[in-house]
Every structure is written in C-alpha cells, then in structure tokens.
Coordinates of C-alpha atoms in Angstrom, one line a residue:
M7 CA 6.5 -9.9 -9.7
Y8 CA 4.6 -9.3 -13.0
W9 CA 2.4 -11.7 -14.9
D10 CA 0.3 -11.8 -18.0
A11 CA -3.5 -12.2 -18.4
V12 CA -3.8 -15.5 -20.2
A13 CA -5.6 -17.1 -17.3
E14 CA -8.5 -14.6 -17.5
E15 CA -9.7 -15.9 -20.8
S16 CA -9.9 -19.7 -19.6
R17 CA -12.8 -21.5 -20.2
D18 CA -14.2 -24.6 -18.4
P19 CA -15.9 -27.2 -20.6
F20 CA -17.0 -29.1 -17.4
L21 CA -19.2 -26.2 -16.7
G22 CA -20.9 -26.1 -19.9
F23 CA -21.7 -23.0 -22.0
E24 CA -21.9 -19.6 -20.8
D25 CA -25.5 -18.5 -20.1
N26 CA -26.5 -22.2 -21.5
D27 CA -25.9 -20.4 -24.9
P28 CA -23.6 -22.6 -27.4
T29 CA -23.1 -19.6 -29.7
K30 CA -21.2 -18.0 -26.3
G31 CA -18.8 -20.8 -26.0
F32 CA -17.9 -22.6 -22.7
K33 CA -18.2 -20.9 -19.4
K34 CA -15.5 -18.4 -18.4
D35 CA -14.5 -19.2 -14.6
F36 CA -11.6 -17.1 -13.8
E37 CA -11.9 -15.2 -10.5
G38 CA -8.3 -14.0 -9.4
Y39 CA -5.0 -14.2 -8.3
L40 CA -3.0 -15.5 -5.4
I41 CA 0.6 -14.7 -4.6
Y42 CA 2.5 -17.2 -2.4
R43 CA 5.9 -16.8 -0.6
S44 CA 7.6 -19.5 1.0
R45 CA 11.0 -20.4 2.3
E46 CA 10.9 -24.1 1.1
P47 CA 10.0 -25.4 -2.3
E48 CA 6.8 -27.2 -1.2
F49 CA 5.2 -24.3 0.2
N50 CA 4.1 -26.5 3.2
D51 CA 5.4 -23.8 5.8
I52 CA 2.5 -21.5 4.4
K53 CA -0.2 -24.3 4.3
I54 CA -1.6 -23.4 7.6
I55 CA -5.5 -22.9 6.9
T56 CA -6.9 -26.0 8.5
D57 CA -10.4 -27.5 8.4
S58 CA -12.3 -28.6 11.9
K59 CA -10.3 -31.7 12.0
G60 CA -7.1 -29.7 12.1
E61 CA -5.8 -30.7 8.6
P62 CA -4.2 -28.0 6.7
K63 CA -6.2 -27.4 3.4
Y64 CA -5.4 -24.3 2.0
W65 CA -2.2 -21.9 1.9
K66 CA -2.0 -18.4 3.0
P67 CA -1.4 -15.8 0.5
I68 CA 0.7 -12.5 0.9
A69 CA -1.6 -10.8 -1.5
Q70 CA -4.8 -11.6 -3.4
F71 CA -6.5 -9.7 -6.3
D72 CA -9.8 -10.8 -7.5
L73 CA -12.7 -9.6 -10.0
K74 CA -15.2 -6.8 -8.9
N75 CA -18.2 -8.7 -9.4
D76 CA -20.7 -10.3 -7.0
I77 CA -18.4 -13.2 -6.0
E78 CA -16.5 -12.5 -2.7
G79 CA -15.7 -13.7 0.7
P80 CA -15.6 -17.4 1.8
D81 CA -16.7 -20.0 -0.5
P82 CA -20.0 -21.4 0.6
V83 CA -19.3 -25.1 -0.2
G84 CA -15.9 -25.7 1.8
I85 CA -14.2 -28.8 3.0
N86 CA -14.6 -30.2 6.5
G87 CA -15.3 -26.6 7.7
A88 CA -12.4 -24.9 6.0
H89 CA -13.7 -22.3 3.2
F90 CA -11.5 -20.8 0.4
W91 CA -11.5 -17.2 0.4
R92 CA -12.8 -16.0 -2.7
G93 CA -11.7 -12.4 -2.4
S94 CA -12.9 -8.8 -1.5
N95 CA -13.5 -7.3 -4.7
T96 CA -10.4 -5.6 -5.0
G97 CA -9.7 -5.6 -8.8
L98 CA -7.1 -7.1 -10.8
Q99 CA -3.8 -6.2 -11.1
H100 CA -0.5 -7.8 -13.1
S101 CA 2.4 -6.8 -11.0
Y102 CA 3.1 -7.0 -7.1
I103 CA 6.2 -5.6 -4.9
D104 CA 6.9 -7.6 -2.1
E105 CA 8.7 -5.3 0.6
D106 CA 9.0 -7.5 3.4
V107 CA 12.1 -9.5 2.6
D108 CA 15.4 -10.1 3.9
N109 CA 18.5 -9.8 1.7
G110 CA 20.6 -13.0 1.3
V111 CA 17.4 -15.4 1.9
Q112 CA 16.2 -17.8 -0.8
Y113 CA 12.3 -17.4 -1.2
Y114 CA 10.1 -19.4 -3.3
Y115 CA 7.2 -17.6 -5.0
A116 CA 4.1 -18.6 -6.8
V117 CA 1.2 -16.6 -8.6
V118 CA -1.7 -18.6 -9.2
S119 CA -5.0 -18.0 -10.7
Y120 CA -8.3 -19.5 -9.3
D121 CA -11.6 -20.1 -10.4
Q122 CA -15.0 -19.1 -9.1
G123 CA -16.2 -22.7 -8.1
D124 CA -19.7 -23.4 -8.7
P125 CA -22.2 -23.6 -5.3
E126 CA -24.9 -24.9 -7.6
F127 CA -23.2 -27.7 -9.3
G128 CA -24.4 -31.1 -8.7
T129 CA -25.8 -32.0 -5.0
T130 CA -22.8 -30.5 -2.9
G131 CA -21.3 -27.8 -5.2
L132 CA -17.8 -27.4 -6.6
T133 CA -15.2 -25.5 -4.4
P134 CA -12.8 -23.0 -6.2
S135 CA -9.5 -24.6 -7.4
E136 CA -6.2 -22.9 -8.2
S137 CA -3.5 -23.6 -10.9
T138 CA -0.3 -25.3 -10.1
K139 CA 2.6 -24.3 -8.3
I140 CA 5.6 -26.8 -8.8
I141 CA 9.2 -26.5 -7.6
S142 CA 11.4 -29.2 -7.7
E143 CA 14.8 -29.3 -5.4
D144 CA 17.2 -32.2 -4.8
F145 CA 18.6 -32.9 -1.4
S146 CA 21.6 -30.9 -2.2
G147 CA 19.5 -27.5 -2.9
V148 CA 19.9 -27.7 -6.8
I149 CA 16.7 -26.7 -8.3
K150 CA 15.6 -29.3 -10.8
F151 CA 12.2 -27.7 -12.1
I152 CA 10.3 -24.5 -11.7
D153 CA 7.0 -24.4 -13.5
I154 CA 5.5 -21.4 -15.3
N155 CA 3.7 -19.9 -12.3
C156 CA 6.6 -20.0 -10.0
A157 CA 10.0 -18.4 -9.2
V158 CA 12.7 -18.8 -6.9
V159 CA 14.5 -15.3 -5.8
T160 CA 17.3 -14.3 -3.5
P161 CA 17.0 -10.4 -2.9
N162 CA 20.3 -8.5 -2.5
A163 CA 21.2 -4.7 -2.6
P164 CA 22.6 -3.6 -5.9
A165 CA 26.3 -3.3 -6.9
A166 CA 28.4 -0.3 -5.6
G167 CA 27.7 2.9 -7.8
Y168 CA 24.7 1.4 -9.0
Q169 CA 22.3 3.9 -10.9
P170 CA 18.5 2.6 -11.4
P171 CA 16.9 2.8 -14.8
Q172 CA 15.0 5.7 -15.5
V173 CA 12.2 7.3 -17.6
E174 CA 12.7 11.0 -19.3
G175 CA 9.8 12.6 -20.7
E176 CA 6.6 14.4 -19.6
L177 CA 4.2 12.0 -17.9
D178 CA 1.8 14.5 -16.4
R179 CA 0.4 16.1 -19.8
V180 CA 0.3 14.8 -23.5
A181 CA 3.0 15.7 -25.9
D182 CA 0.2 16.5 -28.4
G183 CA -3.6 16.5 -28.0
I184 CA -6.2 17.8 -25.7
G185 CA -6.5 15.2 -23.0
T186 CA -5.8 16.3 -19.6
G187 CA -5.2 12.9 -18.0
N188 CA -1.7 11.5 -17.3
I189 CA 0.1 8.2 -17.4
N190 CA 2.4 6.5 -14.7
V191 CA 5.4 4.3 -15.7
S192 CA 6.5 1.7 -13.2
L193 CA 9.9 0.0 -13.9
L194 CA 9.3 -3.5 -13.0
N195 CA 12.5 -5.3 -14.2
P196 CA 15.6 -3.1 -14.3
E197 CA 17.5 -5.8 -16.4
E198 CA 15.0 -5.6 -19.2
I199 CA 14.6 -1.9 -19.5
K200 CA 16.6 -0.7 -22.6
E201 CA 18.9 2.3 -23.0
G202 CA 17.4 5.1 -25.3
A203 CA 14.1 3.2 -26.2
S204 CA 11.6 5.8 -27.1
Y205 CA 7.8 5.1 -26.7
K206 CA 4.6 6.6 -27.7
V207 CA 1.4 6.0 -25.9
L208 CA -1.3 6.8 -28.5
F209 CA -4.9 6.9 -27.9
E210 CA -7.9 6.1 -29.9
S211 CA -11.6 7.1 -29.0
E212 CA -15.0 6.6 -30.5
G213 CA -17.9 8.9 -31.1
D214 CA -18.2 12.5 -32.3
F215 CA -16.9 15.6 -30.3
P216 CA -17.8 16.6 -27.7
N217 CA -19.6 13.2 -26.9
Y218 CA -16.6 11.0 -27.3
T219 CA -15.2 8.2 -25.0
T220 CA -11.7 7.0 -24.9
T221 CA -11.6 3.2 -26.0
S222 CA -8.0 2.1 -26.4
Y223 CA -4.3 3.0 -26.8
R224 CA -1.4 1.5 -28.5
L225 CA 2.3 1.4 -27.0
I226 CA 4.8 1.9 -29.9
R227 CA 8.3 1.6 -29.3
S228 CA 11.3 3.0 -31.6
Y229 CA 14.3 1.3 -30.8
D230 CA 17.5 0.5 -32.6
S231 CA 16.4 1.8 -36.1
S232 CA 12.9 0.1 -35.7
T233 CA 9.6 1.1 -34.8
D234 CA 7.1 -1.9 -33.2
T235 CA 3.6 -1.8 -31.9
L236 CA 3.9 -3.6 -28.7
S237 CA 0.4 -3.8 -27.4
V238 CA -3.2 -2.6 -27.9
E239 CA -5.3 -2.4 -24.9
D240 CA -9.0 -2.0 -24.6
T241 CA -10.5 0.4 -22.2
T242 CA -10.4 -1.9 -19.2
S243 CA -6.7 -1.3 -18.9
I244 CA -7.4 2.6 -18.9
G245 CA -8.1 3.9 -15.2
T246 CA -6.5 4.7 -11.7
G247 CA -5.1 1.4 -10.6
R248 CA -5.4 -0.6 -13.7
F249 CA -1.8 -1.6 -15.1
S250 CA -1.0 -2.8 -18.6
P251 CA 0.5 -6.3 -19.1
P252 CA 4.5 -5.7 -18.7
V253 CA 6.6 -5.2 -21.8
D254 CA 10.2 -4.6 -21.9
G255 CA 10.2 -4.6 -18.0
L256 CA 7.8 -1.9 -17.6
T257 CA 4.1 -1.3 -17.1
L258 CA 1.8 1.6 -17.7
E259 CA -1.0 3.2 -15.7
V260 CA -3.3 5.3 -17.6
V261 CA -5.3 7.8 -15.7
N262 CA -7.9 9.3 -17.9
E263 CA -10.4 11.9 -17.2
T264 CA -14.0 10.8 -17.6
D265 CA -15.7 13.7 -15.7
I266 CA -15.5 16.9 -17.6
H267 CA -15.3 19.7 -15.2
V268 CA -13.6 23.1 -14.9
I269 CA -10.2 22.9 -13.3
D270 CA -10.2 25.6 -10.8
S271 CA -6.7 25.7 -10.0
L272 CA -5.9 26.5 -13.6
T273 CA -9.0 28.8 -14.4
G274 CA -8.7 32.8 -13.6
W275 CA -7.1 36.0 -14.9
L276 CA -4.3 35.2 -17.1
V277 CA -3.7 39.0 -17.7
G278 CA -5.5 41.4 -15.3
N279 CA -6.1 42.1 -11.8
S280 CA -9.9 42.4 -11.6
N281 CA -11.4 41.7 -8.1
L282 CA -14.9 40.7 -9.4
T283 CA -16.5 37.5 -8.3
I284 CA -16.0 35.4 -11.4
N285 CA -16.8 31.7 -11.1
V286 CA -17.3 29.1 -14.2
S287 CA -19.6 26.3 -13.8
P288 CA -21.8 24.1 -16.2
D289 CA -24.6 25.9 -17.8
A290 CA -27.9 24.3 -16.4
S291 CA -30.7 26.8 -18.0
A292 CA -31.9 24.5 -20.8
P293 CA -31.0 20.7 -20.2
A294 CA -32.0 19.8 -23.9
R295 CA -29.3 22.2 -24.9
N296 CA -26.5 21.9 -22.1
V297 CA -23.3 20.3 -22.9
K298 CA -20.1 20.0 -20.6
W299 CA -17.8 21.2 -23.6
P300 CA -14.3 19.8 -23.4
S301 CA -12.0 22.8 -24.6
N302 CA -10.4 25.5 -23.0
Y303 CA -11.1 29.3 -23.5
E304 CA -10.1 32.8 -23.1
I305 CA -12.2 35.8 -22.8
K306 CA -10.3 38.9 -23.7
F307 CA -11.5 42.5 -23.1
Y308 CA -11.0 45.4 -25.5
E309 CA -11.8 49.0 -25.2
D310 CA -14.7 49.1 -27.7
Q311 CA -17.4 46.9 -28.9
Q312 CA -16.4 43.8 -30.4
A313 CA -19.5 41.7 -31.1
T314 CA -23.2 41.3 -30.2
T315 CA -24.5 38.4 -28.7
P316 CA -26.3 36.0 -31.0
F317 CA -30.0 36.0 -29.3
F318 CA -30.4 38.9 -26.8
N319 CA -28.6 41.4 -29.1
I320 CA -26.5 42.9 -26.4
P321 CA -23.2 44.9 -27.4
V322 CA -20.1 43.3 -25.6
N323 CA -16.8 44.4 -25.5
F324 CA -15.0 41.3 -25.2
L325 CA -14.4 38.2 -27.3
V326 CA -14.2 34.3 -26.5
T327 CA -11.7 32.1 -28.1
N328 CA -11.8 28.3 -27.9
T329 CA -8.0 27.9 -27.4
T330 CA -8.3 24.0 -27.9
T331 CA -9.6 24.5 -31.5
G332 CA -8.4 28.1 -32.0
E333 CA -11.6 29.6 -33.1
V334 CA -13.5 32.6 -31.9
V335 CA -17.1 31.3 -30.5
D336 CA -20.4 33.1 -29.7
A337 CA -21.1 33.9 -26.2
E338 CA -24.6 35.3 -24.7
V339 CA -25.0 37.6 -21.9
F340 CA -27.8 37.0 -19.7
D341 CA -28.7 40.6 -18.9
N342 CA -30.3 40.0 -15.4
D343 CA -30.6 44.0 -14.5
A344 CA -32.0 44.7 -18.3
S345 CA -29.4 47.3 -18.8
K346 CA -28.7 46.0 -22.3
D347 CA -24.9 45.8 -21.5
L348 CA -22.5 43.6 -19.6
S349 CA -22.5 44.8 -15.9
L350 CA -22.6 43.5 -12.4
G351 CA -24.9 40.8 -11.8
D352 CA -25.0 39.6 -15.2
E353 CA -23.8 36.2 -16.5
I354 CA -21.7 35.0 -19.5
V355 CA -22.9 31.7 -21.3
I356 CA -20.4 30.3 -24.2
I357 CA -22.1 28.7 -27.0
E358 CA -20.8 26.0 -29.2
Y359 CA -22.4 24.1 -31.9
V360 CA -23.0 20.5 -33.1
D361 CA -23.5 20.9 -36.8
T362 CA -26.4 23.7 -36.7
Q363 CA -27.8 23.2 -33.3
F364 CA -26.3 25.6 -30.6
R365 CA -25.3 24.2 -27.3
L366 CA -24.9 26.2 -23.9
T367 CA -21.7 25.0 -22.2
W368 CA -20.1 26.9 -19.6
R369 CA -21.8 29.8 -17.4
V370 CA -19.4 32.7 -16.3
T371 CA -20.6 34.8 -13.6
Y372 CA -19.9 38.8 -13.3
Y373 CA -20.6 39.6 -10.0
Q374 CA -19.8 42.2 -7.3
P375 CA -16.5 41.4 -5.3
G376 CA -16.9 39.4 -2.3
G377 CA -16.3 41.2 1.3
I378 CA -17.7 44.6 2.6
G379 CA -16.5 47.9 1.3
F380 CA -14.5 46.6 -1.7
Q381 CA -15.0 48.6 -5.0
P382 CA -15.2 46.7 -8.0
Q383 CA -12.4 46.6 -10.5
H384 CA -13.7 46.2 -13.8
P385 CA -11.9 44.5 -16.5
V386 CA -9.7 46.6 -18.6
P387 CA -8.7 46.4 -22.4
G388 CA -6.2 43.6 -22.8
D389 CA -7.3 41.5 -19.5
V390 CA -7.8 38.0 -20.4
F391 CA -9.8 35.7 -18.3
Q392 CA -8.9 31.8 -18.9
I393 CA -11.0 28.8 -18.3
V394 CA -9.5 25.3 -18.5
T395 CA -11.5 22.1 -18.3
S396 CA -10.7 18.5 -18.0
K397 CA -10.8 16.4 -21.2
P398 CA -10.8 12.8 -21.9
F399 CA -8.2 11.5 -24.1
S400 CA -9.2 11.7 -27.9
S401 CA -8.0 9.8 -31.0
G402 CA -4.4 11.1 -31.6
D403 CA -3.6 12.4 -28.2
Y404 CA -0.1 10.9 -27.2
F405 CA 2.5 10.8 -24.6
E406 CA 6.3 10.3 -25.3
F407 CA 9.0 9.1 -23.0
V408 CA 12.5 7.5 -23.4
T409 CA 13.8 4.8 -21.0
K410 CA 17.7 4.9 -19.8
A411 CA 18.9 1.3 -18.7
S412 CA 20.4 0.7 -15.4
K413 CA 24.3 1.3 -15.0
V414 CA 27.2 1.6 -12.7
D415 CA 28.8 5.1 -12.2
N416 CA 32.6 4.2 -11.5
E417 CA 33.1 7.5 -9.4
E418 CA 30.2 6.9 -7.2
A419 CA 31.5 3.2 -6.8
K420 CA 34.7 4.6 -5.5
T421 CA 32.9 6.2 -2.8
D422 CA 31.0 3.1 -1.8
L423 CA 33.8 0.9 -1.3
D424 CA 33.7 1.7 2.4
K425 CA 30.3 0.1 2.6
I426 CA 31.6 -3.3 1.6
S427 CA 31.0 -5.8 4.4
V428 CA 30.7 -9.5 5.1
V429 CA 27.4 -10.9 6.6
P430 CA 27.1 -12.4 9.2
N431 CA 30.4 -11.3 10.8
P432 CA 31.3 -13.1 12.9
Y433 CA 29.7 -16.5 11.4
I434 CA 28.8 -18.5 14.6
G435 CA 27.8 -21.9 13.4
A436 CA 25.0 -20.8 11.0
A437 CA 23.6 -17.9 8.9
S438 CA 19.9 -17.3 9.0
W439 CA 19.6 -17.6 5.0
E440 CA 21.2 -21.4 5.1
R441 CA 18.6 -23.6 3.5
R442 CA 17.5 -26.4 5.6
N443 CA 19.5 -29.9 5.4
L444 CA 17.5 -32.5 3.9
N445 CA 19.8 -35.3 4.4
Q446 CA 19.4 -37.6 7.7
T447 CA 22.9 -36.6 8.7
G448 CA 25.7 -34.4 7.9
R449 CA 26.3 -30.8 8.0
G450 CA 23.7 -28.7 5.6
E451 CA 24.5 -25.5 3.7
R452 CA 27.3 -23.1 5.1
R453 CA 27.4 -19.5 3.4
I454 CA 28.8 -15.9 4.1
D455 CA 27.9 -13.2 1.9
F456 CA 30.0 -10.3 0.7
I457 CA 27.6 -7.3 0.3
N458 CA 27.9 -3.9 -1.7
L459 CA 30.5 -5.0 -4.0
P460 CA 31.3 -3.4 -7.4
A461 CA 29.7 -5.2 -10.3
D462 CA 33.1 -6.6 -11.4
C463 CA 35.6 -7.4 -9.1
T464 CA 38.0 -10.1 -7.5
I465 CA 37.8 -11.0 -3.8
R466 CA 40.7 -13.0 -2.2
I467 CA 40.5 -14.0 1.3
Y468 CA 43.8 -14.8 3.5
T469 CA 44.5 -16.2 7.0
V470 CA 46.2 -13.5 9.3
A471 CA 49.3 -15.2 8.6
G472 CA 49.0 -14.2 4.9
Q473 CA 48.0 -17.4 3.4
L474 CA 45.6 -17.5 0.5
V475 CA 42.5 -19.5 1.5
K476 CA 40.0 -18.7 -1.4
S477 CA 39.8 -16.6 -4.4
L478 CA 36.1 -15.5 -5.8
Y479 CA 35.2 -13.9 -8.8
K480 CA 32.2 -11.8 -9.6
D481 CA 31.0 -10.5 -13.0
N482 CA 27.3 -10.1 -13.1
S483 CA 24.5 -7.8 -13.3
P484 CA 25.0 -4.3 -11.7
T485 CA 21.4 -5.1 -9.8
D486 CA 23.2 -7.6 -7.8
G487 CA 26.2 -6.4 -5.4
T488 CA 26.6 -9.6 -3.6
L489 CA 28.8 -12.4 -3.7
S490 CA 28.5 -15.6 -1.4
W491 CA 31.1 -18.1 -0.1
N492 CA 30.4 -21.6 1.3
L493 CA 33.3 -21.9 3.5
V494 CA 35.1 -24.4 1.3
T495 CA 38.8 -23.6 0.8
E496 CA 40.7 -23.7 -2.5
D497 CA 42.0 -27.3 -1.6
G498 CA 38.5 -28.4 -0.9
M499 CA 38.7 -28.2 2.9
D500 CA 36.0 -26.5 5.2
A501 CA 37.4 -23.6 6.4
S502 CA 38.6 -23.5 10.1
Y503 CA 37.4 -21.0 13.0
G504 CA 39.6 -18.0 13.3
L505 CA 40.2 -14.5 11.9
Y506 CA 40.3 -14.0 8.1
I507 CA 41.4 -11.1 6.1
Y508 CA 39.8 -10.2 2.6
H509 CA 41.0 -8.1 -0.4
V510 CA 38.6 -6.4 -2.8
D511 CA 40.1 -5.6 -6.3
A512 CA 37.8 -3.7 -8.7
P513 CA 39.3 -2.7 -11.8
G514 CA 38.9 0.7 -12.5
I515 CA 37.3 1.7 -9.2
G516 CA 39.8 0.4 -6.5
T517 CA 40.5 -1.8 -3.6
H518 CA 39.3 -2.6 -0.1
I519 CA 40.4 -4.7 2.7
G520 CA 38.4 -6.0 5.7
R521 CA 38.1 -8.7 8.1
F522 CA 35.9 -11.2 9.3
A523 CA 35.5 -14.1 11.6
I524 CA 34.3 -17.8 11.7
I525 CA 33.2 -19.4 15.0
K526 CA 32.2 -22.9 15.2

C-alpha cells in the first residue's frame, strides 16, 4: 500500500488560526495515519475497542504512523472510558507492506488520516477524528463503491515464469559528486514499473563549502524520448526511514551523511606497508579555526624534500593532495620532539582555506608501531596514505538507475508447469476464502482456485468419463498466477460431487494435466 501526503497539509477552520495569528492561516491539525484490514466491507470485524459500557467505539489497526511531536499515547478526552490511541511518535511513512495474508482471500483495506483533537477546546475537549473509509458491496458480493482511502485486494502468487521488476545501477555511491550517502529504491507496484526508464536523483544544497547543508533533491525521468521532473522534495524527505511519495510504482529512501567523520574502513595505506601507528581524527587544537573538512586526501612520500610547512618552517618529504578537488594543500607538522623534521611522535595537520583564512582540519598521528619489540617501518618513496571522509550531498551530486519491468520467462515457465495445482483439493463443502452469505436463505459463494498458472492459458475441466464440464480462460497480468472457478458448469448447473480432470494449455509453454475432487 502507498499513499500521498495531501492530508498532512489539511487545515481546520473550526479550530481557529495557527498560534492565533490570522497571517498564518487556519490551524493544521494532522497527526498521523492508520491502516485497517478487514474481511468484510463494513470493517465491523475489527471494531473491537470498546468503552466502559462494552460498546465498540474504535477500530484496531494493523499499523499506525504518527508525527514525532509532543502528542502521543491515549487521547485524554475519551468516550465513556474508551480512548483513541494517538500514536507512539513513530514518524510518518507513505507505504506499508502487509505480509500477514493468505492467498485467495479477499481483504478490505483502508488508509485513513487522523487529527490531533483538542483537549482544551470548549468545556469537555475534542477527541481525535479520522477520515472516512467507505466500501459498498451488494448481497451478491459485487463491489459498488470504494472511496479514495480504501482498496479491495485478493493476494495471489504470480504467474509461472514470473520475473519481478528490477533496478539496475549503483545505489551505494553517487554517479557524480562528493556525497558519501546512498539511496534505496523500493518497488511498490510491479505493474507500474516502466521498462528501460532512466532516473536521476539530483541534489541541491545551500551554504558555502565546507559549511553546506543538503536541502532537497529532484527525481528526473528519461523515458520514451522525453525527460520529465517528477518531484522536488525538501529535506524532510531525506533521511533513514523517510520515503518519498510514490511515482511510477516506486519510492525512494535517501540516506544522507549529516556527520562529517573519517571512514576508518577506507582510510589507510593505499600504497606501502608501513607499520607506524597512523590515526586520523578532527583537529581540536584551535576551536575557532577547526573544521571537519568534507574531502578525501592522499599523503604521498618522496625521497627528497617537497615542501616547507607554512608556520613552523619544517622541511618535509611528502605532499598532501585533496583528491576531492584535485589540489595540493598545505600541511603543518606539530614537531613534538623539536627535531625540526617529521619523526616518531609528531603529528601532521592538514590545512584548508576559507577565502584567506586558514582552517585546521584533520590531524594525522605519526607514532611508534603498537606492540612490544616492533621495529618502525617508515614510509618509503612512493608510499601513499589515503584519508576518506563522509560528506553530505552537495548541489550537482546525483545518482542514476534504470528500471526493468516485470515479465514472464517462457523457458522458466516450462519448468514451473508441475507447480500448477487446485486449492482446496478436495473441496469439502466450502473454502476458507469464500465470502459470507448475506442472503437469509440459499447457498453463498462456492469457489476453487487454480494456482501457479502461466500468464496466458486455457483450462478445460472434464469428468473422468471425458465429458467437458467447463472451459476457463486466463489472459491477465504476470503478477497474478491464479484463476477461480465458481463450480458452475458450461450449461449453468452446479457441479456435482466427484472426481474431475483438468487440462492446462499454455501457448508457447506447454500443457499440464491434473485432478481434483469435490465433496459436498
């Protein structure tokens, strides 16, 4: 299930102005979402939260997502002792996967928003209220109306040879840019995933480097010779557990690095085998000058002198390159033993500049190797020490990925023909998924399902004597491998008890023969 964020902008004129300020407009009172699942269209089977008189007042949801704010727990107003649960500050999301379902069973779902209520309003306060969930169904089980907050779903296994949609592309690192975060793409609706559509997630930031903040991203799609900007999201949609509103059957989770730090697993000797204790940490020697600089560096050692440090005038045989920008940068040696050269016990501090003002960024130790009796192996000419840091997404950073639509692999479908079966088998009087009988008399729904079928096929049902009882035809989405039979024959009669043989003919794939029984 997935839904939009329209409700989050709703305003209630009844509650007056935001902060009693007419210039801010009417008060926003959205609080969260409730997800309901029922076996009947009125949702009466889940209206089980009662008041002190034993009267049902509230429905029990299968999931709830609410704003992270100071509103949580039971509503203090209540109705005869029953209190609306306002949430647990879980945070919002706009999709949900229900994994506790049975194939072939028809479920009625609702995703409703609810407001905050107002315990201070009037003399008794206002309880939270939720939006509507209306599904109309006639006595024969025909759906007449489904409102915008609801859906009717019958889960089933996919067709034989089904290949789910896929995402191709590097999602763990940007295609271009400096950001070290990643994105996750969740495919919510296989039927909406486009074949060969190319997507770019393009970021924007504000503030000057290095003190910048990721603010938003755009999702740009190139498909069928056209390029479209599908969405522009603000920073509230960036972060672990935050998902974008769905587009094209998919949603994005953007995991951004907000804390700049050294990535230890990627920091170390790129070339060389020195055993010195070399650690990298933010410099803290001059708080007014210290900056966690979001760049990667390489310290390369040479045979002879390459530079003199800018403040203490110490000759050094190395150069520091900012590999994020490609520029050689300054470095200072803190000469702890006053030897006037780089030696054990000293520290290297990398220097960057904001305009003409220097900044002390990362401090690199140059210490004796750990352990007893180890002889130090100093870097030799050509050795390179690499420093890798985390970095927020910056303007111009982008990811790219391509989607592949779901399809049916006929060769795999041929090997899946043996999985075709009938449920329930035998059919004894009824099946668990049959809808209730709303009539005062008479038999309700009767149904068996053929499962794991190819996407396109014909099923012919015969008696053991070879008489044709019913022909069924399947030509639908590869996401559905099920076809139902209402146990009514070709001439409109109820099928009698006994043993039946069925023949499945799937063009280009093959045939399958099986049997099932009906016991009344």
